[in-house]
Every structure is written in C-alpha cells, then in structure tokens.
XYZ file of C-alpha atoms in Angstrom:
359
model
C -71.656 -28.970 370.703
C -73.211 -26.664 368.009
C -71.949 -23.556 368.788
C -68.365 -25.428 368.421
C -69.137 -27.490 365.299
C -70.048 -23.533 363.759
C -66.539 -22.513 364.686
C -64.741 -24.888 363.267
C -67.742 -24.815 360.088
C -66.041 -21.097 360.484
C -62.476 -22.186 360.580
C -63.192 -24.435 357.632
C -64.623 -21.669 355.452
C -60.932 -19.658 356.168
C -58.799 -22.004 356.201
C -59.944 -21.820 352.106
C -59.265 -18.515 351.675
C -56.359 -18.989 352.497
C -54.446 -18.240 349.285
C -51.829 -21.303 348.477
C -51.751 -22.837 351.573
C -52.111 -26.731 350.359
C -49.300 -28.956 349.983
C -51.389 -31.738 349.903
C -54.637 -32.335 348.620
C -55.119 -36.797 350.075
C -57.981 -38.094 348.146
C -61.376 -40.533 349.842
C -61.261 -43.174 346.930
C -65.782 -44.868 347.444
C -67.457 -41.955 346.285
C -64.541 -39.669 345.759
C -62.946 -40.331 343.591
C -64.882 -42.462 341.806
C -69.019 -43.819 341.673
C -69.497 -46.437 343.846
C -67.727 -48.518 346.778
C -64.990 -50.970 345.336
C -66.230 -53.722 347.556
C -69.306 -54.137 347.505
C -68.929 -54.137 343.182
C -65.421 -53.938 341.378
C -67.763 -51.749 338.426
C -66.548 -48.728 340.244
C -66.326 -45.536 337.442
C -64.587 -42.589 338.712
C -65.974 -39.036 339.331
C -66.938 -36.209 336.050
C -63.864 -33.959 335.689
C -61.391 -36.727 338.473
C -58.750 -36.388 335.919
C -59.493 -32.862 334.727
C -58.438 -31.905 338.697
C -55.945 -33.626 339.506
C -53.405 -33.582 336.635
C -54.637 -29.307 337.017
C -53.561 -30.167 340.951
C -50.721 -31.908 339.662
C -48.956 -28.459 337.219
C -50.351 -26.432 340.636
C -47.354 -27.923 342.657
C -49.578 -29.794 344.657
C -49.217 -33.031 345.995
C -51.011 -35.315 346.800
C -52.635 -38.692 347.809
C -54.884 -40.955 349.706
C -56.730 -42.557 352.538
C -59.104 -44.919 352.135
C -60.375 -47.825 353.947
C -60.168 -50.249 351.855
C -58.460 -53.294 349.983
C -54.935 -52.311 349.893
C -54.001 -54.504 346.538
C -57.802 -54.116 344.682
C -57.840 -50.160 344.967
C -54.656 -49.896 343.764
C -55.179 -52.286 341.055
C -58.404 -50.317 339.574
C -55.922 -46.747 340.018
C -53.078 -48.506 337.759
C -56.586 -50.034 335.369
C -57.281 -46.364 334.798
C -53.616 -45.184 334.851
C -53.578 -42.745 337.742
C -52.174 -44.122 340.585
C -48.567 -42.391 339.650
C -50.707 -38.529 341.127
C -50.449 -40.406 344.754
C -47.735 -40.219 346.667
C -47.678 -42.443 350.288
C -51.402 -43.415 349.832
C -52.341 -45.087 353.173
C -55.107 -47.697 352.050
C -55.513 -49.805 355.151
C -58.248 -49.869 358.168
C -57.230 -46.784 360.110
C -58.351 -44.061 360.832
C -58.312 -41.727 358.762
C -57.151 -39.031 361.113
C -53.992 -41.633 361.748
C -53.603 -42.391 357.756
C -53.044 -38.213 357.647
C -51.020 -37.565 360.346
C -48.423 -40.654 358.194
C -48.960 -39.437 355.159
C -47.535 -35.535 357.005
C -45.160 -36.988 359.101
C -44.329 -39.695 355.023
C -43.884 -35.878 353.263
C -42.131 -34.352 355.569
C -44.538 -31.752 355.571
C -47.208 -29.573 358.020
C -50.387 -30.996 358.569
C -51.629 -27.818 358.594
C -50.825 -27.532 354.571
C -53.013 -30.305 353.574
C -56.602 -30.431 352.868
C -59.123 -34.109 353.149
C -61.726 -34.574 350.846
C -64.520 -37.493 351.104
C -67.985 -37.661 350.875
C -68.230 -38.642 354.528
C -69.509 -36.023 357.341
C -68.595 -38.775 359.871
C -64.876 -38.611 358.135
C -64.303 -35.296 357.693
C -65.908 -34.578 361.212
C -63.297 -37.267 362.936
C -60.073 -36.355 360.710
C -61.197 -32.059 362.007
C -61.215 -32.951 365.802
C -58.766 -34.529 365.577
C -56.407 -31.807 363.524
C -58.313 -28.630 363.340
C -56.096 -26.815 361.180
C -57.348 -30.050 357.964
C -58.826 -28.542 355.457
C -61.794 -30.813 355.334
C -63.796 -30.775 352.138
C -67.687 -32.142 351.414
C -66.710 -34.540 347.653
C -69.012 -32.861 346.344
C -66.817 -29.082 346.674
C -65.331 -31.762 344.169
C -65.069 -29.182 340.884
C -64.282 -25.866 343.322
C -61.573 -27.184 345.028
C -59.455 -25.186 341.086
C -60.590 -22.010 342.576
C -60.448 -21.997 345.909
C -57.310 -18.994 347.094
C -55.664 -22.234 349.317
C -55.376 -24.091 346.682
C -53.976 -20.706 343.953
C -50.531 -20.908 345.330
C -49.023 -17.539 343.995
C -45.976 -18.563 341.110
C -46.457 -22.076 339.576
C -42.086 -22.841 339.197
C -40.497 -25.167 337.230
C -39.615 -27.129 340.504
C -43.718 -27.070 341.783
C -43.967 -29.014 338.287
C -41.424 -31.320 339.002
C -43.243 -31.578 342.494
C -44.181 -35.134 342.518
C -42.253 -36.526 340.651
C -39.235 -35.384 342.549
C -40.979 -36.678 345.793
C -41.355 -40.265 344.632
C -37.803 -40.330 343.244
C -36.939 -39.055 346.680
C -39.034 -42.408 347.557
C -36.083 -44.488 345.271
C -32.808 -43.143 346.968
C -34.951 -43.762 350.204
C -35.509 -47.585 349.747
C -31.700 -47.531 348.326
C -30.379 -45.974 351.218
C -32.679 -48.185 353.702
C -31.564 -51.199 352.286
C -27.443 -49.628 351.936
C -24.706 -51.733 354.423
C -22.016 -49.625 354.883
C -21.043 -45.664 356.158
C -23.262 -43.076 356.065
C -20.900 -41.131 354.331
C -19.681 -44.168 351.188
C -23.653 -44.066 351.245
C -23.586 -40.706 350.636
C -20.301 -40.859 348.081
C -22.328 -42.724 345.689
C -25.569 -40.427 345.122
C -22.697 -38.599 343.303
C -23.829 -35.372 344.794
C -23.913 -31.841 343.001
C -24.127 -28.818 344.971
C -24.443 -24.896 343.396
C -24.565 -21.611 344.828
C -25.048 -19.252 342.481
C -26.768 -15.403 342.954
C -29.992 -15.528 342.534
C -31.212 -14.106 339.255
C -34.316 -13.019 337.881
C -35.497 -16.375 337.232
C -35.006 -17.670 340.081
C -37.371 -15.175 342.147
C -40.459 -16.436 341.845
C -39.437 -20.258 343.080
C -36.658 -18.461 346.182
C -40.369 -16.567 346.825
C -42.021 -20.236 346.806
C -39.164 -21.376 348.930
C -39.969 -18.725 351.861
C -43.107 -18.796 352.258
C -43.046 -23.288 351.651
C -40.523 -23.737 354.323
C -40.930 -24.164 358.311
C -38.868 -26.782 359.308
C -35.587 -25.796 357.870
C -36.055 -22.243 358.254
C -33.638 -20.575 360.539
C -36.005 -17.244 361.137
C -39.641 -18.269 359.689
C -39.598 -15.144 357.559
C -41.100 -14.812 354.566
C -40.355 -12.747 351.135
C -42.492 -11.195 348.118
C -40.753 -11.318 344.895
C -41.198 -7.745 345.486
C -38.868 -8.076 348.347
C -36.890 -10.709 346.947
C -35.689 -8.548 343.908
C -35.191 -5.502 345.498
C -33.136 -7.525 348.079
C -31.202 -9.042 344.458
C -30.053 -5.810 343.729
C -28.796 -4.237 347.172
C -25.791 -2.945 347.193
C -25.210 -3.799 351.678
C -27.027 -7.977 350.099
C -25.959 -11.173 349.032
C -28.890 -13.201 347.766
C -27.444 -17.077 347.360
C -29.374 -19.493 345.706
C -28.550 -23.477 346.478
C -29.585 -26.092 343.778
C -28.628 -29.864 343.916
C -28.516 -32.610 341.750
C -27.104 -36.324 342.286
C -27.341 -39.087 339.946
C -30.821 -40.130 340.211
C -31.656 -36.632 338.750
C -32.317 -33.167 340.342
C -33.436 -31.847 343.242
C -34.435 -28.824 341.916
C -33.399 -25.604 343.679
C -33.537 -26.635 347.796
C -31.553 -23.694 349.925
C -30.946 -19.319 350.018
C -29.592 -17.818 351.733
C -29.504 -13.753 352.704
C -27.008 -12.023 353.600
C -26.964 -8.482 355.649
C -23.143 -6.768 354.326
C -22.308 -4.002 356.331
C -18.595 -3.218 356.654
C -17.194 -4.645 360.019
C -20.010 -7.292 359.777
C -22.271 -9.487 357.882
C -25.132 -11.466 359.246
C -26.707 -14.458 358.329
C -30.369 -12.739 357.924
C -31.751 -15.534 355.930
C -31.313 -19.672 355.776
C -33.173 -21.916 354.539
C -33.581 -25.737 353.100
C -36.118 -28.431 351.818
C -36.805 -30.816 353.755
C -36.497 -32.971 351.383
C -32.462 -32.294 352.086
C -32.416 -32.549 355.254
C -29.969 -35.521 355.109
C -27.836 -34.103 352.396
C -25.758 -32.204 354.758
C -26.819 -29.466 352.516
C -27.003 -26.626 355.281
C -23.767 -26.979 356.143
C -22.161 -26.569 353.341
C -23.837 -23.545 352.627
C -22.685 -22.559 356.033
C -19.110 -23.315 355.259
C -18.500 -21.295 352.113
C -20.067 -17.914 353.752
C -17.049 -18.879 356.641
C -15.034 -18.995 353.133
C -16.058 -15.390 352.090
C -16.475 -13.591 355.083
C -13.394 -14.584 355.615
C -11.371 -13.774 352.413
C -13.911 -10.684 353.032
C -12.300 -9.824 356.648
C -15.488 -9.594 358.274
C -16.629 -10.986 361.421
C -20.070 -13.190 360.534
C -22.633 -13.550 362.902
C -25.859 -14.839 361.857
C -30.266 -14.836 362.959
C -32.280 -17.457 364.686
C -34.851 -17.147 365.625
C -37.138 -20.455 367.439
C -40.201 -21.667 366.677
C -41.300 -25.187 367.131
C -40.140 -26.509 364.367
C -36.814 -25.757 362.997
C -34.646 -26.701 365.986
C -33.167 -28.867 363.414
C -31.601 -24.854 361.768
C -30.088 -23.758 365.686
C -28.162 -27.752 366.182
C -26.471 -27.305 362.011
C -25.206 -23.430 363.226
C -24.060 -25.352 366.764
C -22.614 -27.835 364.745
C -20.665 -26.144 361.926
C -19.178 -23.719 365.212
C -21.499 -20.797 365.813
C -21.765 -19.333 368.803
C -24.736 -17.293 370.772
C -23.822 -13.643 371.686
C -26.788 -12.160 372.587
C -30.084 -11.907 372.689
C -33.223 -9.615 371.147
C -36.335 -11.004 372.774
C -36.840 -13.758 370.841
C -34.043 -12.953 368.540
C -30.895 -15.179 369.183
C -27.559 -13.384 367.728
C -25.111 -15.937 366.907
C -21.117 -15.738 365.721
C -18.129 -17.456 364.350
C -14.645 -16.355 364.854
C -13.223 -17.669 362.045
C -11.003 -19.901 362.870
C -11.475 -22.853 362.016
C -13.167 -23.434 358.415
C -14.224 -27.731 357.300
C -13.599 -28.204 353.427
C -16.282 -29.734 351.910
C -16.875 -32.898 352.212
C -15.773 -35.711 349.437
C -18.156 -37.106 349.078
C -19.840 -33.520 347.563
C -19.627 -31.349 344.949
C -19.609 -27.998 345.046
C -19.517 -24.862 342.600
C -19.778 -21.558 342.741
C -20.134 -19.221 340.491
C -20.602 -15.480 342.505
C-alpha cells in the first residue's frame, strides 16, 4: 500500500509541473476557502489572501467551482456576503462524495477531468478524489499561497478570451436555461438567438488565441494536434496553407473566438489538416457552417477537398460532423483516416445564422 501511495504522490507532484494543465480549480470551503466550519459557527472568515488568489486565477482564465459538504443555501449566502459567489460556476454544495461532485463539475463545464485541480484541507477527502480520479491534481489547503507559482496554473498566454472565460461560461448558463425552457423546434430556438458567425484569416493578434485553442480543445478536435504560437505564425504566412479562425456572437453577447481550421493547399488537392471547435458551441451547428465554407472555397478553386481525422477517446463527434457533411473515407494511414468530399452537393448556410466571411 505504501508503494502505491508513493506512486500517487509522485504523479501528483508531476502534475504540478505540467504547464497550463489546469482549466478549473475546485475549492472545498471549511478550513480551505475560509477558516472555521460553517455548520458549527456562521462567523467564519476568509483565509488570508484567498481573494487575491481567486482574482488572479480568474484573470488567467482558470475557472473555479466548489465541492463542499455543506448546506447549499447557507454556504451560498455566506459566499454572497463576502461578494465572491460570482467566481464559482456549477458549485456542488451537498453531502455527496467529493469525487462525485468533481465528476459533475467536469461534465457540466464539458472539460476533461484531467484538467481539474481540487484543494481541500482533509487528507481523507483528497485521497478519496485521487483514488476515484487519479488524473485530478489534489492539493492540500496549506498550498494555497503556492498554487499561483505552479506551472500547472500558468497558461503560456492569457488572451482576451481567457480573461472573459468565466463570464462566457456564465452567459452560457443563461442560454442553457432559456433553451431548456423553450417549447418548439430546435431550429426556431437557434433562430431566436440571432447568431452571427465571422470567419477570417488568422491575423497576428489572433495567434495567442489560436495556440490556446489547439492546446485546450480536445473533444471537438479532428486530429488532436497542437501547434505552438511560432508554428501557427509560420503556417499563417505559408503560401501552401490557409489558417482560418471563427468567432460567434448572439443576442446574449459573444462566445469569443471558438473555431480554428487549417488547410494545406496543393495544386490539385486541398486537405483539412485541422478543424476544432470550442465545446461551448457543440449544439450550435458551427462545425457544419465552417465545413460548408471550405467546400465552397474548394469548389471555386476547382480542387478536390480532403480531410484528415485521427480518432481518440473524445473526438468521435467530429467524425460524425464530417460524415454528416458528406465526406467519405477513401484511405487509412495507420490510425489516420483520410476522407474526401465530391463537392456535388454543398448546403447553404442555415437560415438561423448570419455568416460573414472575410478572406
């Protein structure tokens, strides 16, 4: 048993050093966020510098949530009293196992559980989470003032989209609530959003966000490839490649820059080497809109259009998106699947969205 504990401890130590690994920090409350036990005494006090830590995480684009065994209303009232309730999305304040709460948070945000960190003062709670979810970075509450220095909490770039990430997710919560209450066809709901998609070439000012998208986006990514700022800049300027970025807005506000695609443009064949989308737009049909734009461009250029797809445990939805758009498999190179579209039938953009293309 001791050897297993040592292995887990080493894994946790290594996880602290993985640059930009953490997308969400999940907080315990009693003796972690504040000193004291709320159910025993309502006069609890926030720990020293905890707000500055929370504000810095927020500024870096790291989301925050809660997994606490407490009374929900009592705890939320205390968070509101301190004016910090807005920092937390999908807080799980209940009597469930912490591992279950953390799983619920990951599913609600729609991110990999391996991108979560959990901070708690109780060794038992940390061990319970680590045993159930070995990939979650578990932190002792005594590490509070150190976490900002851990590479895992240091994204390479902090983009404008990063700074707005919490607000973007909170706006999504409002959209989801409206969607759940909407009675009628899905197309009518999408039309009610007044969506506008903008597609254009990646510019120098987009490169940090473009790199961030390749690093952070796994589920809706056709190949799982990641590209550095320098690689993307080189591809942006290449005569044989076309790098496009997409943004989305609706009546509730902006989703930010949510899509990236890279075309390798040869004389007779264009190949989609990368197509990825933020998970926040999964149900908005943006993948099909981007693909249809590429189909039209290829047809106008009188070239064949192919696409590469590298399957993994998360990205099958993107394979379905290609198939739904009319791509067919033509060959395999190991695990890499090559698809091709015959360009005979190219759907128009859906009526419920306004598409603006600037190339």
